[in-house]
Every structure is written in structure tokens, then in C-alpha cells.
PDB file of C-alpha atoms in Angstrom:
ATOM      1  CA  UNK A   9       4.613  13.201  12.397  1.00  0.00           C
ATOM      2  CA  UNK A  10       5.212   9.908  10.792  1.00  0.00           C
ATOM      3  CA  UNK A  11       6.909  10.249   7.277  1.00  0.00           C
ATOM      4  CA  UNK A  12       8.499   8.320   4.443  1.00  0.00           C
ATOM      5  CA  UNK A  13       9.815  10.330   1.754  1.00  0.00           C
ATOM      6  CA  UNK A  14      11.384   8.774  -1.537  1.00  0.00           C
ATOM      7  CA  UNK A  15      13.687  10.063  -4.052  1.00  0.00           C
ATOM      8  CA  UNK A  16      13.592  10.872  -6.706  1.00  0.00           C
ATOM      9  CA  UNK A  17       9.745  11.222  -7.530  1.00  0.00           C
ATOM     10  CA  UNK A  18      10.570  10.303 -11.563  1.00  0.00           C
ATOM     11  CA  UNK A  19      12.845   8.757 -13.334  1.00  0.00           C
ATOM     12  CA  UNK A  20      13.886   8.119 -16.814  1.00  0.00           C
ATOM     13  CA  UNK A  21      16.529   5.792 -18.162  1.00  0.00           C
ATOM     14  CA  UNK A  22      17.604   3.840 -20.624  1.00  0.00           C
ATOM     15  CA  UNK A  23      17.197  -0.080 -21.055  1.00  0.00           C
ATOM     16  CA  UNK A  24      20.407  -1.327 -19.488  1.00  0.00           C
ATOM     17  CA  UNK A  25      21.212   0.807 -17.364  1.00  0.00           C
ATOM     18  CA  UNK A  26      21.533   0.591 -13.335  1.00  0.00           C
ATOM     19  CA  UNK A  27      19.354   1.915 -11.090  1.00  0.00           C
ATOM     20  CA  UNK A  28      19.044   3.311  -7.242  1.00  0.00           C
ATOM     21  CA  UNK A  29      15.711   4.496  -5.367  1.00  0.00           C
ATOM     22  CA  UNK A  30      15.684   5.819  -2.229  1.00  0.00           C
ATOM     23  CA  UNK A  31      13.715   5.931   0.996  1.00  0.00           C
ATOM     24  CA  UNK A  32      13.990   7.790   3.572  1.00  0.00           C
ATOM     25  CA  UNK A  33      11.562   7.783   6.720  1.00  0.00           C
ATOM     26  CA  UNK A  34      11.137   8.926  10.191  1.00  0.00           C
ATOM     27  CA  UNK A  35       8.391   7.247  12.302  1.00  0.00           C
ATOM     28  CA  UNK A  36       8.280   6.457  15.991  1.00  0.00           C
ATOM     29  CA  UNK A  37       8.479   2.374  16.519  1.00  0.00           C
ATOM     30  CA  UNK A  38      10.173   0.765  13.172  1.00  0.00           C
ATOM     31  CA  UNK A  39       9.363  -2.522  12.662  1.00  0.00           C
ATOM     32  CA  UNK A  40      10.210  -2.912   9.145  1.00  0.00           C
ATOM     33  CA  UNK A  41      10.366  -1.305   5.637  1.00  0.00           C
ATOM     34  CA  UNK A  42       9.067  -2.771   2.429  1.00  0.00           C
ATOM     35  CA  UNK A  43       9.094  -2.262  -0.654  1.00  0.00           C
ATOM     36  CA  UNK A  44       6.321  -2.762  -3.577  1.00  0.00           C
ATOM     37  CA  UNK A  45       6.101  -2.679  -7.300  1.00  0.00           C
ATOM     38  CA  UNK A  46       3.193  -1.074  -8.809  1.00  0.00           C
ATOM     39  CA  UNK A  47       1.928  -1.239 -11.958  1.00  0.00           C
ATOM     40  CA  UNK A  48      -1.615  -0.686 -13.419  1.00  0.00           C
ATOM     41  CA  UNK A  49      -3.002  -2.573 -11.206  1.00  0.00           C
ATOM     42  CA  UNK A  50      -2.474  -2.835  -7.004  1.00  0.00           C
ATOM     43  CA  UNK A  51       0.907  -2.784  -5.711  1.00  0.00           C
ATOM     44  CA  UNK A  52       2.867  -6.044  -5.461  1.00  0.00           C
ATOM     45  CA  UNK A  53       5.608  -6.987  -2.756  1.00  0.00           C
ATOM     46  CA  UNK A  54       9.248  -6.797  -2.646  1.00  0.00           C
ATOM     47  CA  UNK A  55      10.588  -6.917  -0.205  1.00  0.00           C
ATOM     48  CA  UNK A  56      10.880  -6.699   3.992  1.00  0.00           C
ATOM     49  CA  UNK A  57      13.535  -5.207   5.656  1.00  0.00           C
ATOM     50  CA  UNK A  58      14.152  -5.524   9.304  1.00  0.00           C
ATOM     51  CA  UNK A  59      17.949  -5.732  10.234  1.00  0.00           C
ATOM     52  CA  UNK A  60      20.342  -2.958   8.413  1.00  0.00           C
ATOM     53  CA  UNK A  61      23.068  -4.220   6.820  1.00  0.00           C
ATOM     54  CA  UNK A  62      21.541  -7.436   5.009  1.00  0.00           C
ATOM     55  CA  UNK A  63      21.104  -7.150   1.407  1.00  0.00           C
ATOM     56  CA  UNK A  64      18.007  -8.955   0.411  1.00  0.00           C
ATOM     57  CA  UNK A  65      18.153 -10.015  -3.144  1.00  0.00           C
ATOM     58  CA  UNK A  66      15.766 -11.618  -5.799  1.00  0.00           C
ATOM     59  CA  UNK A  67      16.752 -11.501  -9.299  1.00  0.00           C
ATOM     60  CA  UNK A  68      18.212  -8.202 -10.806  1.00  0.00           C
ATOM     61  CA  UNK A  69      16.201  -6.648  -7.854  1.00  0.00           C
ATOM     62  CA  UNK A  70      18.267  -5.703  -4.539  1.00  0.00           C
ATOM     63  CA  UNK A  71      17.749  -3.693  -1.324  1.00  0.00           C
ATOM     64  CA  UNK A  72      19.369  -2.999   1.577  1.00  0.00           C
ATOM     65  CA  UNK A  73      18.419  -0.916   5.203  1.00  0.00           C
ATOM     66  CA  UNK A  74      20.463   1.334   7.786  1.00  0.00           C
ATOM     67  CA  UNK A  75      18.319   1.378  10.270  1.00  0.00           C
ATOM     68  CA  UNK A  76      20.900   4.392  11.913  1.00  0.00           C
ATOM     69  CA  UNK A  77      20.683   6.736   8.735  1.00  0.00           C
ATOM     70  CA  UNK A  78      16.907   5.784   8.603  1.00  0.00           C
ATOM     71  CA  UNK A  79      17.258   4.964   4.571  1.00  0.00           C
ATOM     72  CA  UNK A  80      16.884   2.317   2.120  1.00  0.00           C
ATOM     73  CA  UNK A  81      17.821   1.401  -1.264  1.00  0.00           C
ATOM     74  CA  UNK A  82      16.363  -0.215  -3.958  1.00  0.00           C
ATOM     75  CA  UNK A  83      19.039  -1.353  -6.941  1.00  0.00           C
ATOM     76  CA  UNK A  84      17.475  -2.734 -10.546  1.00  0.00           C
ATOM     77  CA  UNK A  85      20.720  -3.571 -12.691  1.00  0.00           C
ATOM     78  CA  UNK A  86      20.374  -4.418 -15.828  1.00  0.00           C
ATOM     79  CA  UNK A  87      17.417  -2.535 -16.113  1.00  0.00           C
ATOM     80  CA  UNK A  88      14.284  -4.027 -19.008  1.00  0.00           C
ATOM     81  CA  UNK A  89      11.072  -2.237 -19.967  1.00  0.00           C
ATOM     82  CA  UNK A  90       8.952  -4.332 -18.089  1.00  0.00           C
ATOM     83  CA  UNK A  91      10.321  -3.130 -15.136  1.00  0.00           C
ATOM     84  CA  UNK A  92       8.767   0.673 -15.644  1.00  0.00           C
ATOM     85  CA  UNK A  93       6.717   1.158 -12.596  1.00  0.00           C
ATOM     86  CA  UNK A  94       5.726   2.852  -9.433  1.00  0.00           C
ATOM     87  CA  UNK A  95       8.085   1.895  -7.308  1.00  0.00           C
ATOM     88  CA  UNK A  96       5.880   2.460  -3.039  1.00  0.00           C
ATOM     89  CA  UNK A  97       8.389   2.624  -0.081  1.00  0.00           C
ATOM     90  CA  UNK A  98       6.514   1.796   3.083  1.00  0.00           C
ATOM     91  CA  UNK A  99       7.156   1.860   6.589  1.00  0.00           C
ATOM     92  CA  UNK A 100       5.439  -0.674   9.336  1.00  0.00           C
ATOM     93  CA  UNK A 101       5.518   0.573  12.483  1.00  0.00           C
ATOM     94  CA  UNK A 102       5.730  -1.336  15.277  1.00  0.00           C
ATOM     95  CA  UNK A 103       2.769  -0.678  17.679  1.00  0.00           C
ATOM     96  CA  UNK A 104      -0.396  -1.394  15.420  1.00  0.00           C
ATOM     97  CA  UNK A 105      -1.540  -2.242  12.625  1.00  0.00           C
ATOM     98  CA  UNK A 106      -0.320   1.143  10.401  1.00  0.00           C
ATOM     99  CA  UNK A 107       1.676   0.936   7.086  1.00  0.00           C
ATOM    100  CA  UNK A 108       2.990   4.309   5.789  1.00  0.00           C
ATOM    101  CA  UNK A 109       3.831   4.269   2.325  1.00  0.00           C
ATOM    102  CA  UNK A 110       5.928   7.208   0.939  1.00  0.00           C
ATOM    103  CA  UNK A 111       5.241   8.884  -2.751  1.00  0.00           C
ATOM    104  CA  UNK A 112       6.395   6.831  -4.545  1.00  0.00           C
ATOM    105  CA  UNK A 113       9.229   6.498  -7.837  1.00  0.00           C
ATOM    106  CA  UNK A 114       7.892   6.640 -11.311  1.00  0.00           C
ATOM    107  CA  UNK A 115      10.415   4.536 -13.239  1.00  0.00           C
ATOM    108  CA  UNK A 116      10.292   4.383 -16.897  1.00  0.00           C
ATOM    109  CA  UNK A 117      12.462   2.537 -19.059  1.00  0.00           C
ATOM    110  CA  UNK A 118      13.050   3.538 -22.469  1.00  0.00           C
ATOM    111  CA  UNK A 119      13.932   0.881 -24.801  1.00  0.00           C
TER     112      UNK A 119
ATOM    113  CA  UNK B  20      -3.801 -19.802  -4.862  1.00  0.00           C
ATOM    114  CA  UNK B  21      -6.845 -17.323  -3.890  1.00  0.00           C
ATOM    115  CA  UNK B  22      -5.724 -13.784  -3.634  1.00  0.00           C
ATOM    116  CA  UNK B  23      -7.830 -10.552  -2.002  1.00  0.00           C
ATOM    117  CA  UNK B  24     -11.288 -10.497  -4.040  1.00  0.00           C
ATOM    118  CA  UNK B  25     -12.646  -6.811  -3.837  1.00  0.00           C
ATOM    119  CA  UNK B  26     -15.784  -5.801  -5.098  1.00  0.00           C
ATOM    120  CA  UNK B  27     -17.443  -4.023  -6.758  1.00  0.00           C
ATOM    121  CA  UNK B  28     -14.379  -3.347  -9.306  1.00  0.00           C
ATOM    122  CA  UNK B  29     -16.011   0.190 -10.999  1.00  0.00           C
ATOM    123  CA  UNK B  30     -18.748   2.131  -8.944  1.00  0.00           C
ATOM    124  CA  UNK B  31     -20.296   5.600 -10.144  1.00  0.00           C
ATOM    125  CA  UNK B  32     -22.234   7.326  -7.651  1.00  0.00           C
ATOM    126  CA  UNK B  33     -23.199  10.834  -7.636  1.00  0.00           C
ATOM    127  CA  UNK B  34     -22.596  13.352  -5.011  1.00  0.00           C
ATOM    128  CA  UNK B  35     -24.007  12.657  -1.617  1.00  0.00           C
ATOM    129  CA  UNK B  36     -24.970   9.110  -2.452  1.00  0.00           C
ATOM    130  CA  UNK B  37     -23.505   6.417  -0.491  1.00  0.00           C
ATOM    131  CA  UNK B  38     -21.773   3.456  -1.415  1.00  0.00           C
ATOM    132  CA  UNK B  39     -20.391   0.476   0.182  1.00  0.00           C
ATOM    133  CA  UNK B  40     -17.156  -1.193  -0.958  1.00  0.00           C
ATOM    134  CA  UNK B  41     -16.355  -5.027   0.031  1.00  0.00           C
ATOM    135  CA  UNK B  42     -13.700  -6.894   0.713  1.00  0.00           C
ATOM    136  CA  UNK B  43     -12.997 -10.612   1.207  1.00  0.00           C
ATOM    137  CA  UNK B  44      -9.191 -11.572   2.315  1.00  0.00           C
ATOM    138  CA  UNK B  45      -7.201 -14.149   1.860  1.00  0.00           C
ATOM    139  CA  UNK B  46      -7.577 -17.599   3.963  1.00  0.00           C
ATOM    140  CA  UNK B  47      -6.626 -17.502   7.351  1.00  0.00           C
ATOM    141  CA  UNK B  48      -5.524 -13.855   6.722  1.00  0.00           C
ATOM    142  CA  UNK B  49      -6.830 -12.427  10.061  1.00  0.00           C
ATOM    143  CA  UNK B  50      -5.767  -8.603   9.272  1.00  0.00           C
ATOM    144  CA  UNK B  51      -7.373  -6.592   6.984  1.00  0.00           C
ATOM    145  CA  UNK B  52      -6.236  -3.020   5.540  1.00  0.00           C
ATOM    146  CA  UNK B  53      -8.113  -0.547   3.621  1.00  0.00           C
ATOM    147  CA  UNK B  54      -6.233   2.260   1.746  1.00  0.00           C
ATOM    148  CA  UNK B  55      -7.429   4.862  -0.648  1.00  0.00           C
ATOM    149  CA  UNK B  56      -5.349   5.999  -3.249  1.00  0.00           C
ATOM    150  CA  UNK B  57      -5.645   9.334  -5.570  1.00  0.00           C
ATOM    151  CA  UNK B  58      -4.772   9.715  -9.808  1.00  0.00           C
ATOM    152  CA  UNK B  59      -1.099   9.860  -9.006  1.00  0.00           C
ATOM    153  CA  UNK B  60      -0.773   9.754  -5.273  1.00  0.00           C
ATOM    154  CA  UNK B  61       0.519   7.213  -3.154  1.00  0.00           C
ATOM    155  CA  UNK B  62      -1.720   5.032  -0.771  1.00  0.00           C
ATOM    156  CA  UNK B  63      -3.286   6.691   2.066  1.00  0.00           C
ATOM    157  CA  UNK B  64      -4.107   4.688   5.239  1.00  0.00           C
ATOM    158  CA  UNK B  65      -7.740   4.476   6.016  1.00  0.00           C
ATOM    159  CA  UNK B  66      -8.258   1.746   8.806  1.00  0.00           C
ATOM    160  CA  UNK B  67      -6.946  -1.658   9.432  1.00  0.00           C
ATOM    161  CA  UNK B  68      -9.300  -4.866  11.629  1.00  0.00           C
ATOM    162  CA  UNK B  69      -7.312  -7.300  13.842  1.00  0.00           C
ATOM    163  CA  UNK B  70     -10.023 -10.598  14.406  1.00  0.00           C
ATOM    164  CA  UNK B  71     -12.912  -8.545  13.493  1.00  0.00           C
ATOM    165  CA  UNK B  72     -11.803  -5.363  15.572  1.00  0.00           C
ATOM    166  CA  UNK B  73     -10.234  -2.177  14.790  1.00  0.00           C
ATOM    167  CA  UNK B  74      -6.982  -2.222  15.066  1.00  0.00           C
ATOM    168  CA  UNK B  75      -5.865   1.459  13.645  1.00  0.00           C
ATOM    169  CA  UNK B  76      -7.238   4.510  11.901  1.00  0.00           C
ATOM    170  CA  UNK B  77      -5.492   6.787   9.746  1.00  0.00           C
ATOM    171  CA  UNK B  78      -6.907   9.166   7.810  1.00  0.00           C
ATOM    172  CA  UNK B  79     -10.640   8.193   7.447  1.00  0.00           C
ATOM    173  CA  UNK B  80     -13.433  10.712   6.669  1.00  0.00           C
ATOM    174  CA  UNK B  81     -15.733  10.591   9.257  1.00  0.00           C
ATOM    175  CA  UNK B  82     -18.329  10.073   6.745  1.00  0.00           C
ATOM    176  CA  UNK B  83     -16.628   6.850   6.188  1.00  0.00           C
ATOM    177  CA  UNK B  84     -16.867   3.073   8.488  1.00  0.00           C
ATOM    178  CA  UNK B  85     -15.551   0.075   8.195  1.00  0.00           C
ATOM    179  CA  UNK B  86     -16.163  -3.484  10.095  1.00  0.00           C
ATOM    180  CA  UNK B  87     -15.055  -6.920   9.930  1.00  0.00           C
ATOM    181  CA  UNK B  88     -16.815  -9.328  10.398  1.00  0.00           C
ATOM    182  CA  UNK B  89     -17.100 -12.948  11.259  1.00  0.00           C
ATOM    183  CA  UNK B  90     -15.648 -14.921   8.488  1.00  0.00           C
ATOM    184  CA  UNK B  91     -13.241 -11.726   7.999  1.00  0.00           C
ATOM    185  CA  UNK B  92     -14.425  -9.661   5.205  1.00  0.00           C
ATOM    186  CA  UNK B  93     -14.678  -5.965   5.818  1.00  0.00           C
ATOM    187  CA  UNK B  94     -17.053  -3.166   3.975  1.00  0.00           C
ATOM    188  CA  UNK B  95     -15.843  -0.058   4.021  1.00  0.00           C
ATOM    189  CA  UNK B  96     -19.063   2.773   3.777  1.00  0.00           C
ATOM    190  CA  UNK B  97     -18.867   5.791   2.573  1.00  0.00           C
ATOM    191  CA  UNK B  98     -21.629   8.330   2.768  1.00  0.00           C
ATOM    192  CA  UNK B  99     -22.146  11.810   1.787  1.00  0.00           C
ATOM    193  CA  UNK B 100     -20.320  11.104  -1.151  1.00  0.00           C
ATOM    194  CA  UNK B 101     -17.984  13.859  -2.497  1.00  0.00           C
ATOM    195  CA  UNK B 102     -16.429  14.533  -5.731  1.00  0.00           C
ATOM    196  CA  UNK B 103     -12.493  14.496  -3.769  1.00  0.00           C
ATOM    197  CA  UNK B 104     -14.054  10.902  -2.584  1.00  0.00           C
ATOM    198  CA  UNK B 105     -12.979   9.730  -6.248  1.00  0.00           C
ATOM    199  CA  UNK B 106     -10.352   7.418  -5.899  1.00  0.00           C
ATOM    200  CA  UNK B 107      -9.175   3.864  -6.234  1.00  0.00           C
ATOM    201  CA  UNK B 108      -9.649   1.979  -2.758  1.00  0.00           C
ATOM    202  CA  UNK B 109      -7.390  -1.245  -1.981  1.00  0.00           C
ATOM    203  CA  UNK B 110      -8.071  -3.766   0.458  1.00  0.00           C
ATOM    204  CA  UNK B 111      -5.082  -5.758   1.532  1.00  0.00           C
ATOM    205  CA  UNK B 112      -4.639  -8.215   3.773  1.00  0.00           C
ATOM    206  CA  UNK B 113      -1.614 -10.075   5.974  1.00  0.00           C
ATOM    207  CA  UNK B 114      -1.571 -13.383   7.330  1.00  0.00           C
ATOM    208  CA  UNK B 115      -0.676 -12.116  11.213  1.00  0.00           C
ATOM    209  CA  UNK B 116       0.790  -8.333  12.329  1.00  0.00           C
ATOM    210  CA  UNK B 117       4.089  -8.079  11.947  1.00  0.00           C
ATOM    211  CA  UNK B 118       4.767  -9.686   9.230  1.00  0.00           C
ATOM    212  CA  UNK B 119       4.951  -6.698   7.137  1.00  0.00           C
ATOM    213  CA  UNK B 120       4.238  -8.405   3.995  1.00  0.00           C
ATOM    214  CA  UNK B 121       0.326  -7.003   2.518  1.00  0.00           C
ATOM    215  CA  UNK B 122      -1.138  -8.821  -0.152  1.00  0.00           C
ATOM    216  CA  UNK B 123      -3.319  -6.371  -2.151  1.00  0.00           C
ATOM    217  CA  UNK B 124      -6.446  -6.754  -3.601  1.00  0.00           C
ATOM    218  CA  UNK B 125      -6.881  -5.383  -7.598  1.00  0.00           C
ATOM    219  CA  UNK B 126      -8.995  -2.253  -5.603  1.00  0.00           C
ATOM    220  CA  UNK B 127     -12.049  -0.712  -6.343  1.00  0.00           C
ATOM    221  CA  UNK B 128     -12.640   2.680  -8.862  1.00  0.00           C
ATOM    222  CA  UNK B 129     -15.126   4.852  -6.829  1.00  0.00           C
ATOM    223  CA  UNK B 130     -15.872   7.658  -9.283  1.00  0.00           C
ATOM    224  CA  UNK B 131     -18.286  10.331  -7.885  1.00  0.00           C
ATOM    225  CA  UNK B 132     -20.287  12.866  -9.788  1.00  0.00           C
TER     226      UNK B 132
END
């Protein structure tokens, strides 16, 4: 069975600080992973993943894949309030159109 | 720039009613995704339309379709209405397959009594 699993489900830090999400998955035919914020309202993307190794960047936001350990990571330094969220793992695999999306992080920054 | 328009935002229905949510992509967006998501739970897969046809099914009631049709928006119908139907649906949609990248519509709160 197709699965993405993240860790951990909740998390609570302070303002400032650094932080790492994971994502783990198993799924037959990997085409990519991504990566969305969500708020109140729908989730918004991240980013895409496709080749391990490459760290994809975009602010104080960074992620990286190994597609051989079958894990990503999400970084936030510098962490602000705003960025208190659901943070969605998914998974697209590559033989229709089917995005898995694991549990999900509850990030809350305290100020 | 136009994003994914769902409607209707808030729909109250009472048990075994039916109800019909809508969806209208973005431009040129030929793939369509519906997902369902719980108080708390993550997005779960419902069906996805490639050009008007199904292209995958997850895990749809079968008291639930979907189509797509010609200028690309989908309904998704949902009949025999139960309370564990209560949800927020999203619509997203993606420019070609592959690309990976979904843009999601705000959703719309079913809430069944």
C-alpha cells in the first residue's frame, strides 16, 4: 500500500528557532514529492522534488530529497509566527494522475 | 491571475440529500483533482479527469461521481448524504501531469445533518 508518513505530527517552538519536518514515503512509481503550506484556507505549494541531493531553496524555507532512504526534509530557520501552519507532504506517483499526501505537521510558533 | 473558483463555498444538507459541488480550474489547466479533507485530517484522494476523462480514483464513495466536462470544470455528486460525508472538499488543478505542482481551490464546507 502506498504511504507517506510525516514526523512529527505537532510541533511547538519558539520564534527564532530552527526547524526540521520530515517525510517519509513508500509508493510504487515516484515521480516527485512536494511539499505544501496550509493554513486556514487550502493548501499552498512549496515545493517539487525530483532528483535527491538538490536542495531547493526559497527564502528561510529549504528542502531536500534522498530518493534511496525514501525521505525528505523541510528546514524553516529563523522561524516567525506567520509561519505556524500545517505543513502536507505529498507524494506523485508516476503512473496516473494520484497525489498522496501524508498527515501532515502542525507547526506553531510561539512568539 | 485567476486561480481555482469552487462553488458553492458553505452547503448544509441533511442526511440522505444530495448535493453537487463545482469546480472551475484554472486556464488551460487540463487536469483536475478532487480531494476531501476531514476536521484535522489530511487530504484524501477522491478522483482526478485528464481532458474530460477519468484519469484515477482513490477513495470515492460509491455514492459519489464526478465528470469533466467540455470547457474543463468538474462536479463532483454526492448522494445519500451521510453525516461522516461532512468535510471540506478541494478541487485543484495542474497545468499538464507530471508536473507535480496542484494549485488548490479555497474548497467547499459540506456540512450534513
Amino acid at each position: 500500500e502506498d504511504k507517506v508518513v510525516q514526523s512529527p505530527l505537532s510541533l511547538v517552538v519558539h520564534e527564532g528557532d530552527t526547524v526540521t519536518l520530515n517525510c517519509s514515503y513508500e509508493v510504487t512509481n515516484f515521480r516527485s514529492l512536494l511539499w505544501y503550506k496550509q493554513e486556514k484556507k487550502a493548501p499552498t505549494f512549496l515545493f517539487m522534488l525530483t532528483s535527491s541531493g538538490i536542495e531547493k531553496k526559497s527564502g528561510r524555507l529549504s528542502s531536500i530529497l534522498d530518493k534511496k532512504e525514501l525521505f525528505s526534509i523541510l528546514n524553516i530557520t529563523a522561524t516567525q509566527t506567520g509561519d505556524s501552519a500545517v505543513y502536507l507532504c505529498a507524494v506523485d506517483m508516476n503512473r496516473d494522475d494520484k497525489i498522496i499526501f501524508g498527515k501532515g505537521t502542525r507547526l506553531h510558533i510561539l512568539p | 491571475a485567476a486561480g481555482v473558483i469552487q462553488s458553492p463555498r458553505h452547503l448544509i444538507k441533511e442526511k440522505r440529500e444530495t448535493a453537487t459541488l463545482k469546480c472551475y480550474p484554472i486556464p488551460r489547466h487540463d487536469t483536475v483533482y478532487w480531494y476531501q479533507q476531514g476536521p484535522g485530517q489530511d487530504p484524501q484522494f477522491l478522483i482526478s479527469f485528464y481532458e474530460k476523462m477519468q484519469s484515477d480514483k482513490g477513495s470515492i464513495p460509491d455514492r459519489f461521481s464526478a465528470q469533466q466536462f467540455s470547457d474543463y470544470h468538474s462536479e463532483l455528486n454526492m448522494s445519500s448524504l451521510e453525516l461522516g460525508d461532512s468535510a471540506l472538499y478541494f478541487c485543484a488543478s495542474s497545468l499538464a501531469r507530471g508536473t507535480g505542482e496542484l494549485f488548490f481551490g479555497e474548497g467547499s464546507r459540506l456540512t450534513v445533518l
